Short mmCIF file of C-alpha atoms and ligand atoms in Angstrom, two decimals:
data_model
loop_
_atom_site.label_atom_id
_atom_site.label_comp_id
_atom_site.label_asym_id
_atom_site.label_seq_id
_atom_site.Cartn_x
_atom_site.Cartn_y
_atom_site.Cartn_z
CA MET T 75 0.41 0.32 -0.07
CA ALA T 76 1.69 3.61 -1.03
CA LYS T 77 2.43 5.48 2.60
CA ALA T 78 0.45 8.23 2.85
CA ASP T 79 1.74 11.58 2.20
CA SER T 80 2.29 13.51 5.25
CA ARG T 81 2.82 16.81 4.55
CA GLU T 82 0.90 19.76 4.29
CA ARG T 83 -1.30 20.60 1.73
CA ARG T 84 -2.53 24.64 0.64
CA SER T 85 -5.42 25.33 -1.28
CA HIS T 86 -4.64 27.58 -4.03
CA ALA T 87 -7.71 29.79 -5.41
CA ALA T 88 -7.35 31.56 -8.84
CA ALA T 89 -6.63 35.62 -9.05
CA LEU T 90 -8.55 35.74 -11.48
CA THR T 91 -11.99 34.00 -10.79
CA GLY T 92 -11.71 33.14 -6.99
CA THR T 93 -12.64 29.42 -7.61
CA GLU T 94 -10.30 27.32 -5.83
CA MET T 95 -7.30 26.03 -8.73
CA GLY T 96 -6.86 22.58 -5.77
CA THR T 97 -4.66 22.18 -3.70
CA LEU T 98 -0.52 21.07 -3.40
CA PRO T 99 1.79 19.39 -1.18
CA LEU T 100 3.71 22.24 0.57
CA THR T 101 7.53 20.88 1.13
CA PRO T 102 8.85 20.36 4.72
CA ALA T 103 12.71 22.87 5.05
CA GLU T 104 13.34 19.56 6.38
CA GLN T 105 13.08 17.87 2.67
CA ILE T 106 15.20 20.27 1.09
CA ALA T 107 18.28 18.72 1.38
CA GLU T 108 16.98 15.86 0.04
CA VAL T 109 15.64 17.14 -2.78
CA PHE T 110 18.91 19.24 -4.10
CA ASP T 111 20.86 15.54 -3.27
CA HIS T 112 18.23 13.58 -6.34
CA ALA T 113 19.20 17.44 -8.27
CA ARG T 114 23.25 16.86 -7.61
CA ASP T 115 22.35 12.95 -9.18
CA ILE T 116 20.61 13.96 -12.26
CA GLN T 117 22.96 17.23 -12.87
CA ARG T 118 26.07 14.38 -12.80
CA ARG T 119 24.46 12.47 -15.86
CA TRP T 120 22.77 15.90 -17.36
CA GLU T 121 26.16 17.49 -17.66
CA GLU T 122 27.45 14.85 -19.17
CA THR T 123 25.00 14.58 -21.84
CA SER T 124 25.84 16.70 -25.89
CA PHE T 125 25.38 20.76 -26.89
CA ALA T 126 23.88 18.53 -30.04
CA THR T 127 21.15 16.98 -27.83
CA ARG T 128 20.40 20.02 -24.65
CA ARG T 129 19.61 21.85 -28.67
CA ASP T 130 17.63 19.50 -29.71
CA LEU T 131 15.44 18.92 -26.42
CA MET T 132 15.43 22.62 -25.97
CA LEU T 133 14.39 23.47 -29.18
CA ARG T 134 11.49 20.53 -28.90
CA PHE T 135 10.79 22.62 -25.67
CA HIS T 136 10.19 25.42 -27.37
CA ASP T 137 7.87 23.83 -29.70
CA LEU T 138 5.76 22.17 -27.07
CA LEU T 139 5.16 25.27 -25.56
CA LEU T 140 3.87 26.88 -28.44
CA GLU T 141 1.56 23.82 -29.31
CA GLU T 142 -0.02 24.35 -25.70
CA ARG T 143 -0.13 28.18 -26.50
CA GLU T 144 -3.64 28.00 -25.41
CA ALA T 145 -3.75 26.64 -22.37
CA MET T 146 -0.68 27.72 -21.46
CA LEU T 147 -2.68 31.92 -21.71
CA ASP T 148 -5.55 30.00 -19.82
CA LEU T 149 -3.17 29.04 -16.97
CA ILE T 150 -1.44 31.89 -16.57
CA GLN T 151 -4.36 34.41 -16.55
CA TRP T 152 -6.52 31.48 -13.76
CA GLU T 153 -3.31 32.40 -11.54
CA THR T 154 -2.95 35.84 -12.16
CA ALA T 155 -5.96 37.54 -13.64
CA LYS T 156 -3.31 39.38 -16.14
CA SER T 157 -4.82 40.27 -19.25
CA ARG T 158 -4.40 38.02 -22.25
CA ALA T 159 -2.21 40.36 -23.68
CA SER T 160 0.02 39.90 -20.63
CA ALA T 161 -0.04 36.63 -20.45
CA PHE T 162 1.02 36.20 -24.54
CA GLU T 163 4.21 37.97 -23.54
CA GLU T 164 5.33 35.38 -21.43
CA VAL T 165 4.74 32.91 -23.48
CA ALA T 166 6.54 34.68 -26.07
CA ASP T 167 9.38 35.08 -23.83
CA VAL T 168 9.80 32.31 -22.78
CA ALA T 169 9.80 30.76 -26.34
CA ILE T 170 12.53 33.28 -27.42
CA ASN T 171 14.47 32.66 -24.47
CA ALA T 172 14.92 28.91 -25.01
CA ARG T 173 15.43 29.26 -29.08
CA PHE T 174 18.52 31.78 -28.25
CA TYR T 175 20.20 29.87 -26.07
CA ALA T 176 19.59 26.19 -27.53
CA ARG T 177 21.38 28.24 -30.85
CA THR T 178 24.08 29.49 -28.29
CA ALA T 179 24.71 27.68 -25.99
CA ARG T 180 27.48 26.01 -27.75
CA SER T 181 29.30 28.96 -29.10
CA ALA T 182 29.56 30.25 -25.75
CA LEU T 183 30.86 27.44 -23.24
CA GLY T 184 32.81 25.68 -25.94
CA ASP T 185 36.52 25.48 -24.94
CA ARG T 186 38.02 28.42 -25.76
CA ARG T 187 41.35 28.48 -26.88
CA VAL T 188 43.51 31.85 -25.37
CA PRO T 189 47.26 32.88 -26.34
CA GLY T 190 49.26 31.88 -23.23
CA ALA T 191 51.97 33.27 -20.82
CA VAL T 192 55.07 33.30 -23.48
CA PRO T 193 53.44 32.83 -27.47
CA LEU T 194 53.66 29.37 -29.02
CA LEU T 195 54.98 27.97 -26.12
CA THR T 196 52.08 27.42 -23.96
CA THR T 197 48.82 27.28 -24.66
CA ALA T 198 46.18 28.30 -22.06
CA THR T 199 42.07 26.87 -22.53
CA VAL T 200 39.26 28.40 -21.09
CA SER T 201 36.33 25.78 -20.30
CA TYR T 202 32.84 26.50 -19.14
CA HIS T 203 31.98 23.86 -16.55
CA PRO T 204 28.27 23.91 -15.13
CA LYS T 205 27.90 24.86 -11.36
CA GLY T 206 25.72 21.83 -10.32
CA VAL T 207 22.65 22.90 -8.61
CA ILE T 208 20.98 25.99 -9.60
CA ALA T 209 18.71 27.52 -6.87
CA VAL T 210 16.01 29.91 -8.58
CA ILE T 211 13.24 31.75 -6.52
CA SER T 212 11.16 33.54 -7.71
CA PRO T 213 8.12 36.04 -8.03
CA TRP T 214 4.62 35.70 -8.80
CA ASN T 215 3.77 38.38 -11.56
CA TYR T 216 5.67 36.93 -14.69
CA PRO T 217 4.91 33.37 -13.48
CA LEU T 218 5.85 31.36 -16.85
CA THR T 219 9.10 34.11 -17.69
CA LEU T 220 10.25 33.92 -14.66
CA THR T 221 10.26 30.89 -13.60
CA ALA T 222 11.62 29.50 -17.01
CA SER T 223 13.84 31.76 -18.67
CA ASP T 224 16.62 31.57 -16.39
CA ALA T 225 15.46 28.11 -15.66
CA LEU T 226 16.65 27.48 -19.31
CA ALA T 227 19.61 28.59 -19.54
CA ALA T 228 20.98 27.02 -16.51
CA ILE T 229 19.77 23.68 -17.94
CA MET T 230 21.57 24.54 -21.33
CA ALA T 231 25.01 25.28 -19.93
CA GLY T 232 24.63 21.39 -18.23
CA ASN T 233 22.83 22.22 -14.42
CA ALA T 234 20.35 21.20 -12.42
CA ILE T 235 17.65 23.67 -11.35
CA VAL T 236 15.14 23.30 -7.99
CA ILE T 237 13.12 25.88 -8.58
CA LYS T 238 9.93 28.31 -5.17
CA PRO T 239 8.02 30.04 -7.76
CA ASP T 240 5.80 32.61 -5.17
CA SER T 241 3.21 30.44 -3.11
CA LEU T 242 0.53 32.58 -5.63
CA THR T 243 1.94 31.60 -8.82
CA PRO T 244 2.61 27.26 -8.67
CA TYR T 245 1.09 25.89 -11.63
CA THR T 246 2.72 28.44 -14.00
CA ALA T 247 5.64 26.09 -12.61
CA LEU T 248 4.60 22.83 -12.81
CA ALA T 249 3.22 23.38 -15.94
CA VAL T 250 6.47 24.12 -17.51
CA LYS T 251 8.14 20.40 -15.43
CA VAL T 252 5.54 18.47 -17.32
CA LEU T 253 6.65 20.47 -20.92
CA LEU T 254 10.39 20.17 -20.54
CA GLU T 255 9.72 16.01 -19.36
CA ARG T 256 6.93 16.18 -22.11
CA ALA T 257 9.94 17.44 -24.50
CA GLY T 258 12.41 14.31 -23.12
CA PHE T 259 14.39 16.15 -20.18
CA PRO T 260 15.71 13.96 -17.50
CA ARG T 261 13.08 13.51 -15.31
CA ASP T 262 13.50 15.80 -12.35
CA LEU T 263 16.05 17.73 -13.45
CA PHE T 264 13.61 20.65 -12.74
CA GLN T 265 12.45 19.66 -10.05
CA ILE T 266 9.90 22.37 -7.89
CA VAL T 267 9.38 23.22 -3.87
CA LEU T 268 6.70 24.85 -2.27
CA GLY T 269 5.94 27.21 0.14
CA ALA T 270 7.29 30.54 1.94
CA GLY T 271 10.46 32.34 0.96
CA SER T 272 11.02 32.43 4.84
CA THR T 273 10.85 28.95 6.04
CA LEU T 274 11.98 27.31 1.89
CA GLY T 275 15.01 30.36 1.20
CA ASN T 276 17.78 29.72 3.48
CA PRO T 277 17.79 25.82 3.53
CA MET T 278 17.66 26.26 -0.54
CA ILE T 279 20.82 28.62 -0.26
CA ASP T 280 22.50 26.53 2.17
CA ALA T 281 22.32 23.27 -0.02
CA SER T 282 22.75 24.87 -3.92
CA ASP T 283 25.72 26.40 -6.39
CA TYR T 284 24.18 29.50 -7.22
CA VAL T 285 21.47 31.17 -6.00
CA MET T 286 18.91 33.46 -9.01
CA PHE T 287 17.20 34.96 -7.45
CA THR T 288 13.95 37.17 -8.57
CA GLY T 289 11.77 40.23 -6.43
CA SER T 290 12.26 42.69 -4.06
CA SER T 291 15.00 44.30 -3.51
CA ALA T 292 15.27 43.53 0.21
CA THR T 293 14.39 40.44 -0.06
CA GLY T 294 17.58 39.95 -2.53
CA ALA T 295 19.65 41.45 0.38
CA ALA T 296 19.29 39.14 2.45
CA ILE T 297 19.20 36.46 0.07
CA ALA T 298 22.98 37.72 -1.11
CA GLU T 299 23.78 37.51 2.14
CA ARG T 300 23.16 34.49 2.56
CA ALA T 301 25.04 33.28 -0.85
CA GLY T 302 28.39 35.56 0.63
CA ARG T 303 28.44 33.54 3.65
CA ASN T 304 28.29 30.04 2.04
CA LEU T 305 30.42 31.54 -0.83
CA ILE T 306 27.81 30.89 -3.26
CA GLY T 307 27.34 33.71 -6.17
CA VAL T 308 23.97 35.24 -5.98
CA SER T 309 22.34 36.79 -9.34
CA ALA T 310 19.76 39.27 -8.18
CA GLU T 311 17.05 40.61 -10.58
CA LEU T 312 14.55 43.24 -8.05
CA GLY T 313 13.04 46.05 -8.20
CA GLY T 314 13.11 49.76 -9.49
CA LYS T 315 11.26 53.37 -9.57
CA ASN T 316 11.66 53.28 -13.26
CA PRO T 317 12.13 56.75 -15.38
CA MET T 318 10.80 58.26 -18.47
CA ILE T 319 12.17 60.93 -19.98
CA VAL T 320 9.90 63.25 -22.20
CA ARG T 321 12.55 65.58 -23.92
CA ALA T 322 10.86 68.90 -25.35
CA ASP T 323 11.12 67.22 -29.23
CA ALA T 324 9.16 64.34 -28.39
CA PRO T 325 6.92 63.44 -30.87
CA ILE T 326 3.03 64.04 -29.00
CA ALA T 327 0.68 60.63 -30.30
CA LYS T 328 3.57 58.43 -30.32
CA THR T 329 5.14 59.65 -26.45
CA ALA T 330 1.66 59.50 -25.28
CA ALA T 331 0.65 55.44 -27.11
CA GLY T 332 4.18 54.45 -25.66
CA ALA T 333 3.92 55.52 -22.38
CA VAL T 334 0.17 54.20 -21.81
CA LYS T 335 2.76 50.57 -22.18
CA ALA T 336 5.20 51.31 -20.73
CA CYS T 337 3.15 52.10 -17.18
CA PHE T 338 0.46 49.93 -17.78
CA SER T 339 0.66 46.56 -19.06
CA ASN T 340 0.63 43.67 -16.51
CA SER T 341 -1.49 46.46 -13.98
CA GLY T 342 2.14 48.29 -13.78
CA GLN T 343 2.73 44.86 -12.10
CA LEU T 344 6.21 44.42 -13.89
CA CYS T 345 9.01 45.20 -12.38
CA ILE T 346 11.13 47.73 -15.54
CA SER T 347 7.07 49.91 -16.01
CA ILE T 348 7.57 53.15 -15.68
CA GLU T 349 6.43 54.93 -12.44
CA ARG T 350 7.57 58.51 -13.14
CA ILE T 351 7.25 60.82 -16.34
CA TYR T 352 9.40 64.18 -16.14
CA VAL T 353 7.95 66.20 -19.31
CA HIS T 354 9.22 69.17 -20.45
CA THR T 355 7.76 71.80 -19.32
CA ASP T 356 7.15 73.23 -23.68
CA ILE T 357 5.66 70.48 -24.00
CA TRP T 358 3.20 69.79 -20.83
CA ASP T 359 0.21 71.24 -22.13
CA ALA T 360 0.08 69.09 -25.47
CA PHE T 361 1.07 65.43 -24.11
CA VAL T 362 -0.20 65.39 -20.60
CA PRO T 363 -3.90 66.02 -21.66
CA GLU T 364 -3.29 63.64 -24.52
CA LEU T 365 -1.85 60.96 -21.70
CA VAL T 366 -4.92 61.30 -19.81
CA ARG T 367 -7.38 61.14 -23.18
CA ARG T 368 -5.65 57.71 -23.79
CA VAL T 369 -5.52 56.52 -19.76
CA GLU T 370 -8.99 56.91 -19.50
CA LYS T 371 -10.47 54.55 -22.41
CA LEU T 372 -7.77 51.50 -21.15
CA LYS T 373 -10.78 49.18 -20.34
CA VAL T 374 -9.66 47.19 -17.58
CA ARG T 375 -11.88 43.81 -17.15
CA ALA T 376 -11.20 40.14 -15.65
CA SER T 377 -11.36 38.90 -18.36
CA MET T 378 -10.17 35.84 -20.91
CA ASP T 379 -10.28 37.59 -24.23
CA TRP T 380 -7.95 39.60 -25.06
CA GLU T 381 -10.29 42.93 -25.13
CA ALA T 382 -9.04 43.47 -21.70
CA ASP T 383 -5.92 46.36 -21.96
CA MET T 384 -6.05 45.47 -18.01
CA GLY T 385 -6.16 42.90 -15.54
CA PRO T 386 -7.19 43.66 -12.08
CA LEU T 387 -4.44 43.98 -9.75
CA ILE T 388 -3.50 39.69 -8.48
CA GLY T 389 -4.19 39.96 -5.06
CA GLU T 390 -5.90 41.72 -1.71
CA SER T 391 -2.48 42.64 -0.75
CA GLN T 392 -1.37 44.19 -4.24
CA PHE T 393 -4.43 46.46 -3.68
CA LYS T 394 -4.43 47.75 -0.46
CA LYS T 395 -0.49 48.18 -1.39
CA VAL T 396 -1.75 49.62 -4.33
CA SER T 397 -5.18 52.33 -3.21
CA GLU T 398 -3.09 53.35 0.12
CA HIS T 399 -0.16 54.52 -1.56
CA VAL T 400 -3.37 56.78 -3.68
CA ASP T 401 -4.94 57.46 -0.42
CA GLU T 402 -1.64 59.21 1.59
CA ALA T 403 -0.20 60.49 -2.33
CA VAL T 404 -3.85 63.30 -2.43
CA SER T 405 -4.12 63.27 1.42
CA LYS T 406 -0.79 65.56 1.29
CA GLY T 407 -2.03 67.57 -2.08
CA ALA T 408 -1.03 65.17 -5.63
CA ARG T 409 -3.68 65.61 -7.61
CA ILE T 410 -5.43 62.84 -9.66
CA LEU T 411 -5.22 63.36 -13.69
CA ALA T 412 -7.06 60.53 -14.60
CA GLY T 413 -8.15 56.93 -12.63
CA GLY T 414 -7.34 57.26 -8.80
CA LYS T 415 -9.78 54.32 -7.75
CA PRO T 416 -11.00 50.67 -7.49
CA VAL T 417 -13.42 49.08 -10.73
CA PRO T 418 -15.29 47.00 -8.78
CA GLU T 419 -16.56 45.75 -12.17
CA ALA T 420 -13.05 44.09 -12.73
CA GLY T 421 -13.86 42.31 -9.50
CA PRO T 422 -12.40 42.78 -5.56
CA PHE T 423 -9.10 43.91 -6.80
CA GLY T 424 -9.79 46.09 -10.51
CA PHE T 425 -8.13 48.93 -9.95
CA SER T 426 -7.69 52.05 -13.03
CA PRO T 427 -5.02 53.02 -14.52
CA THR T 428 -3.50 56.08 -12.40
CA LEU T 429 -1.87 59.65 -13.61
CA LEU T 430 -0.79 61.35 -10.60
CA THR T 431 0.17 65.41 -10.39
CA ASP T 432 1.71 67.74 -7.59
CA VAL T 433 3.44 64.96 -6.19
CA THR T 434 6.22 65.48 -3.30
CA GLU T 435 9.45 63.89 -1.56
CA GLU T 436 7.72 63.38 1.38
CA MET T 437 4.31 61.04 -0.08
CA GLU T 438 5.68 57.26 -0.79
CA VAL T 439 5.19 56.85 -4.00
CA PHE T 440 8.22 59.60 -4.58
CA GLY T 441 10.53 57.00 -4.25
CA ASN T 442 9.03 53.93 -3.90
CA GLU T 443 7.79 51.26 -5.54
CA THR T 444 4.15 51.07 -5.88
CA PHE T 445 4.01 47.81 -8.28
CA GLY T 446 0.50 48.91 -9.54
CA PRO T 447 -0.75 51.74 -12.23
CA VAL T 448 0.23 54.37 -10.44
CA VAL T 449 2.64 57.01 -12.46
CA SER T 450 4.38 60.58 -11.22
CA LEU T 451 4.18 62.72 -13.43
CA TYR T 452 6.16 66.38 -12.50
CA ARG T 453 7.20 69.28 -15.01
CA VAL T 454 11.14 70.14 -16.01
CA GLU T 455 12.56 72.87 -17.61
CA SER T 456 15.90 71.47 -19.49
CA ASP T 457 17.27 67.42 -19.43
CA ALA T 458 19.60 68.63 -17.25
CA GLU T 459 17.05 68.20 -14.61
CA ALA T 460 15.11 66.09 -15.88
CA ILE T 461 17.89 63.29 -15.82
CA ALA T 462 18.97 65.26 -12.07
CA ALA T 463 15.99 63.57 -11.32
CA ALA T 464 15.63 60.28 -12.94
CA ASN T 465 19.48 59.81 -11.21
CA ALA T 466 17.61 60.60 -7.63
CA THR T 467 16.68 57.43 -5.91
CA PRO T 468 18.58 53.66 -4.84
CA TYR T 469 17.56 51.92 -8.15
CA GLY T 470 18.93 51.46 -11.18
CA LEU T 471 16.94 49.03 -12.60
CA ASN T 472 14.65 50.45 -16.48
CA ALA T 473 14.42 54.16 -17.64
CA SER T 474 12.85 55.27 -21.10
CA VAL T 475 13.77 58.41 -23.79
CA TRP T 476 11.66 60.43 -25.64
CA THR T 477 12.16 62.40 -28.26
CA SER T 478 12.83 62.77 -31.76
CA ASP T 479 16.17 63.33 -31.91
CA LEU T 480 17.78 59.85 -32.12
CA ARG T 481 21.20 61.40 -31.60
CA GLU T 482 20.58 63.37 -28.75
CA GLY T 483 17.78 60.46 -27.18
CA GLU T 484 21.17 57.87 -26.89
CA ARG T 485 23.16 60.95 -24.73
CA VAL T 486 20.72 61.96 -22.45
CA ALA T 487 20.08 57.63 -22.18
CA LYS T 488 23.86 57.03 -21.11
CA GLN T 489 24.26 60.06 -18.76
CA ILE T 490 21.01 57.64 -16.66
CA ARG T 491 22.28 55.41 -13.68
CA SER T 492 20.27 52.60 -15.44
CA GLY T 493 21.15 48.74 -16.17
CA MET T 494 18.55 48.93 -18.99
CA VAL T 495 17.80 52.10 -20.78
CA ASN T 496 15.17 52.47 -23.84
CA VAL T 497 15.33 55.28 -26.73
CA ASN T 498 11.50 55.37 -28.33
CA ASP T 499 10.09 52.56 -26.56
CA GLY T 500 9.50 51.64 -22.49
CA TYR T 501 10.56 48.38 -21.51
CA ALA T 502 10.05 45.79 -24.97
CA ALA T 503 12.46 47.17 -27.05
CA LEU T 504 15.55 46.10 -24.78
CA TRP T 505 14.25 43.03 -23.39
CA GLY T 506 13.55 42.10 -26.24
CA SER T 507 17.27 42.32 -27.43
CA ILE T 508 17.91 38.65 -26.19
CA LYS T 509 21.44 38.87 -27.18
CA ALA T 510 21.97 41.45 -25.00
CA PRO T 511 22.44 41.80 -21.49
CA SER T 512 19.49 42.77 -19.11
CA GLY T 513 19.85 43.80 -15.86
CA GLY T 514 20.32 46.66 -12.79
CA VAL T 515 22.05 48.50 -11.20
CA LYS T 516 22.41 50.28 -7.53
CA GLN T 517 19.70 48.33 -5.37
CA SER T 518 18.21 46.64 -8.77
CA GLY T 519 20.21 43.78 -9.08
CA LEU T 520 23.64 42.40 -9.40
CA SER T 521 24.32 40.38 -12.51
CA HIS T 522 22.33 39.61 -15.74
CA ARG T 523 20.14 37.55 -17.86
CA HIS T 524 20.18 37.30 -21.36
CA GLY T 525 22.90 36.83 -23.38
CA ILE T 526 26.46 35.51 -22.80
CA GLU T 527 26.89 36.67 -19.87
CA GLY T 528 23.01 35.31 -18.73
CA ILE T 529 24.45 32.13 -19.64
CA ARG T 530 27.92 32.18 -18.21
CA LYS T 531 26.61 33.34 -14.85
CA TYR T 532 25.65 29.80 -13.83
CA THR T 533 29.04 28.24 -15.32
CA ASP T 534 32.89 28.08 -13.36
CA ILE T 535 35.57 29.09 -15.37
CA GLN T 536 38.01 26.83 -15.45
CA VAL T 537 41.37 27.39 -17.53
CA THR T 538 43.74 24.82 -18.11
CA ALA T 539 47.72 25.89 -19.29
CA THR T 540 49.91 23.93 -20.63
CA GLN T 541 53.83 24.63 -21.43
CA ARG T 542 55.88 23.23 -24.39
CA ILE T 543 59.27 22.39 -23.98
CA MET T 544 60.47 24.59 -21.56
CA PRO T 545 58.56 25.62 -18.37
CA VAL T 546 57.71 29.62 -17.84
CA MET T 547 61.08 29.84 -14.90
CA ALA T 548 64.95 30.48 -15.50
CA PRO T 549 67.00 27.53 -17.72
CA ARG T 550 69.27 25.49 -15.03
CA PHE T 551 72.64 27.47 -16.73
CA MET T 552 70.64 31.28 -16.13
CA SER T 553 70.80 33.50 -12.75
CA GLU T 554 68.01 34.67 -11.42
CA LYS T 555 69.11 38.07 -11.96
CA ALA T 556 70.06 37.28 -15.55
CA TRP T 557 66.35 35.83 -16.35
CA SER T 558 64.54 38.86 -15.26
CA ARG T 559 66.29 40.82 -16.95
CA LEU T 560 65.78 38.48 -20.32
CA LEU T 561 62.39 39.42 -18.97
CA THR T 562 62.14 42.84 -18.69
CA GLY T 563 63.43 42.38 -22.76
CA PHE T 564 60.53 40.19 -23.27
CA VAL T 565 57.49 42.48 -21.99
CA ARG T 566 59.64 45.21 -23.04
CA VAL T 567 59.22 43.80 -26.63
CA GLN T 568 55.55 43.01 -26.30
CA ARG T 569 54.91 46.91 -25.75
CA ALA T 570 57.13 47.76 -28.69
CA LEU T 571 55.23 45.41 -30.78
CA PRO T 572 51.70 45.64 -31.75
CA GLY T 573 48.84 44.23 -29.75
CA ILE T 574 47.25 41.77 -32.17
CA LEU T 575 50.02 39.62 -32.08
CA PHE T 576 49.48 38.27 -28.44
CA GLY T 577 46.27 38.98 -29.34
CA GLU T 578 45.69 42.01 -27.56
CA LYS T 579 42.42 44.01 -29.10
P1 NAD B 873 8.94 39.33 -2.93
O1 NAD B 873 11.00 39.30 -2.40
O2 NAD B 873 8.47 39.32 -1.77
O3 NAD B 873 9.33 37.91 -3.06
C1 NAD B 873 9.81 36.79 -4.43
C2 NAD B 873 10.28 35.82 -3.99
O4 NAD B 873 11.31 35.53 -2.90
C3 NAD B 873 8.91 34.63 -4.08
O5 NAD B 873 8.67 33.68 -4.08
C4 NAD B 873 8.58 34.52 -2.43
O6 NAD B 873 8.46 33.72 -1.42
C5 NAD B 873 10.71 34.49 -2.06
N1 NAD B 873 10.96 35.37 -0.21
C6 NAD B 873 10.75 35.46 -0.12
N2 NAD B 873 11.67 36.09 1.32
C7 NAD B 873 12.58 35.63 1.42
C8 NAD B 873 13.64 34.61 2.14
N3 NAD B 873 13.43 35.44 3.00
N4 NAD B 873 14.56 34.45 1.05
C9 NAD B 873 14.48 33.94 0.32
N5 NAD B 873 13.63 33.94 -0.47
C10 NAD B 873 11.76 34.82 0.23
O7 NAD B 873 9.13 39.70 -3.97
P2 NAD B 873 7.10 40.63 -4.47
O8 NAD B 873 6.77 41.45 -3.59
O9 NAD B 873 6.54 38.91 -4.64
O10 NAD B 873 7.23 40.77 -5.77
C11 NAD B 873 7.74 41.63 -6.23
C12 NAD B 873 9.18 42.90 -6.54
O11 NAD B 873 10.45 41.48 -7.08
C13 NAD B 873 9.05 44.18 -6.78
O12 NAD B 873 10.34 44.61 -6.28
C14 NAD B 873 9.40 44.02 -8.54
O13 NAD B 873 9.71 45.15 -8.85
C15 NAD B 873 10.40 42.78 -8.07
N6 NAD B 873 10.43 42.34 -9.62
C16 NAD B 873 11.73 42.40 -10.79
C17 NAD B 873 12.75 41.54 -12.26
C18 NAD B 873 13.61 42.17 -12.87
O14 NAD B 873 13.95 41.62 -13.02
N7 NAD B 873 13.88 42.62 -12.00
C19 NAD B 873 11.12 40.99 -12.37
C20 NAD B 873 9.57 41.14 -11.43
C21 NAD B 873 10.08 41.81 -10.32
#
């Protein structure tokens, strides 16, 4: 007879409808070490597979995900209540990541020859070995993207994954596991543990070889501290208070449309969405009414069709935080230009897309992340003032600059202390540029996802240097002094000759 499962179970309600989706067992903290031991057994075999095998499996996963996209969209919508269009961004993003790392893992991680200490006599080879078992800890706002994309790169690098999705979104993570295993990846190469971060976080960090965390800056700091104790690496994609600069020459309609997407995609529950807009005084009177007009037209609905522009917020605590930010700002003198109130037709957690002005430093919305559909507009006199205001934050995740002069836009962009800056776009231009690394600076993150950086971080670098004919040391017939003179001459010759002869370019 099968042993009864004594684990505590948690029932889970769909954010979209409030109806129960099912109950799932929570992972006891004492079981975490066992889960990682199992992952280690699987990983040892997985790292022996060729890049070609990994690529074929990953492309199969890509195809399955697209075949099952309607079911995945349903699931993401049930769990998060986001609009179908926002859910689709996740499916597209994961497919792009799967394709990119399937095709590029070999070139990013294959052995690489570099010139050695003494040309011709020394050869050096750089190898990238998988770290082992990666702990992935992810938030609820993009449950497919932030569960799968980072894990796919780690898997392509030869690692096994133990993931803890947010307690609000376990089912999307389970669907990823099912699709990976249907694609032919080894069973349990991707394992899921369920429970509170406060109980599972430390045992996971202690048992892992590297931590990939996405979430708030406060949790990121606690995780990095724990990982630091164990001297393991952390990739942390954290919070932001992302600014948009609307220059005096910005095209009004195009910029207003871009701002709507940048601020209200996924109901503003997007780490890279815009929460502050600095508008040049010369176009304030034309731009602001145009933006208000477009925001007031947005349809907020809890529906599974493609018609809603915005879904409700994911749940009560988000709704409370968003309402409190708006109410507090208004009580201290902020003015509502659009929205600012619940949308009960979209369910108990529907909230209207909100534009505020006259926001001042003592208000929460001024400097703290709302992580919802609330945006503050500020009038500025110059690019310099806008840049200074954009930079006056402990965060540095994403930023956006709008202009008719692309060269000037890029000049302004370079002066913003932010890991990501989009010119004439809110976030999609950069996020979709998968070959480029994306990540935050200051309190917005450590390390990067995407690009070569997004896969090499999951590896340990080993260098093998092979010396031919004679070792790099004074030969027996030569004194150390004579050897030092010879070496000095050699170093001088290297300095005098073109660097390209020594692989220095
Ligand atoms: P959060 O930090 O509260 O939770 C994120 C995850 O960490 C959850 O799985 C949670 O269970 C876990 N966790 C909580 N405490 C933990 C602990 N002590 N040890 C280990 N794990 C722990 O974040 P949230 O409020 O759920 O998510 C929203 C935040 O995430 C926002 O700040 C947002 O900007 C940020 N975010 C950043 C990115 C990015 O790529 N930069 C993407 C999405 C969200």
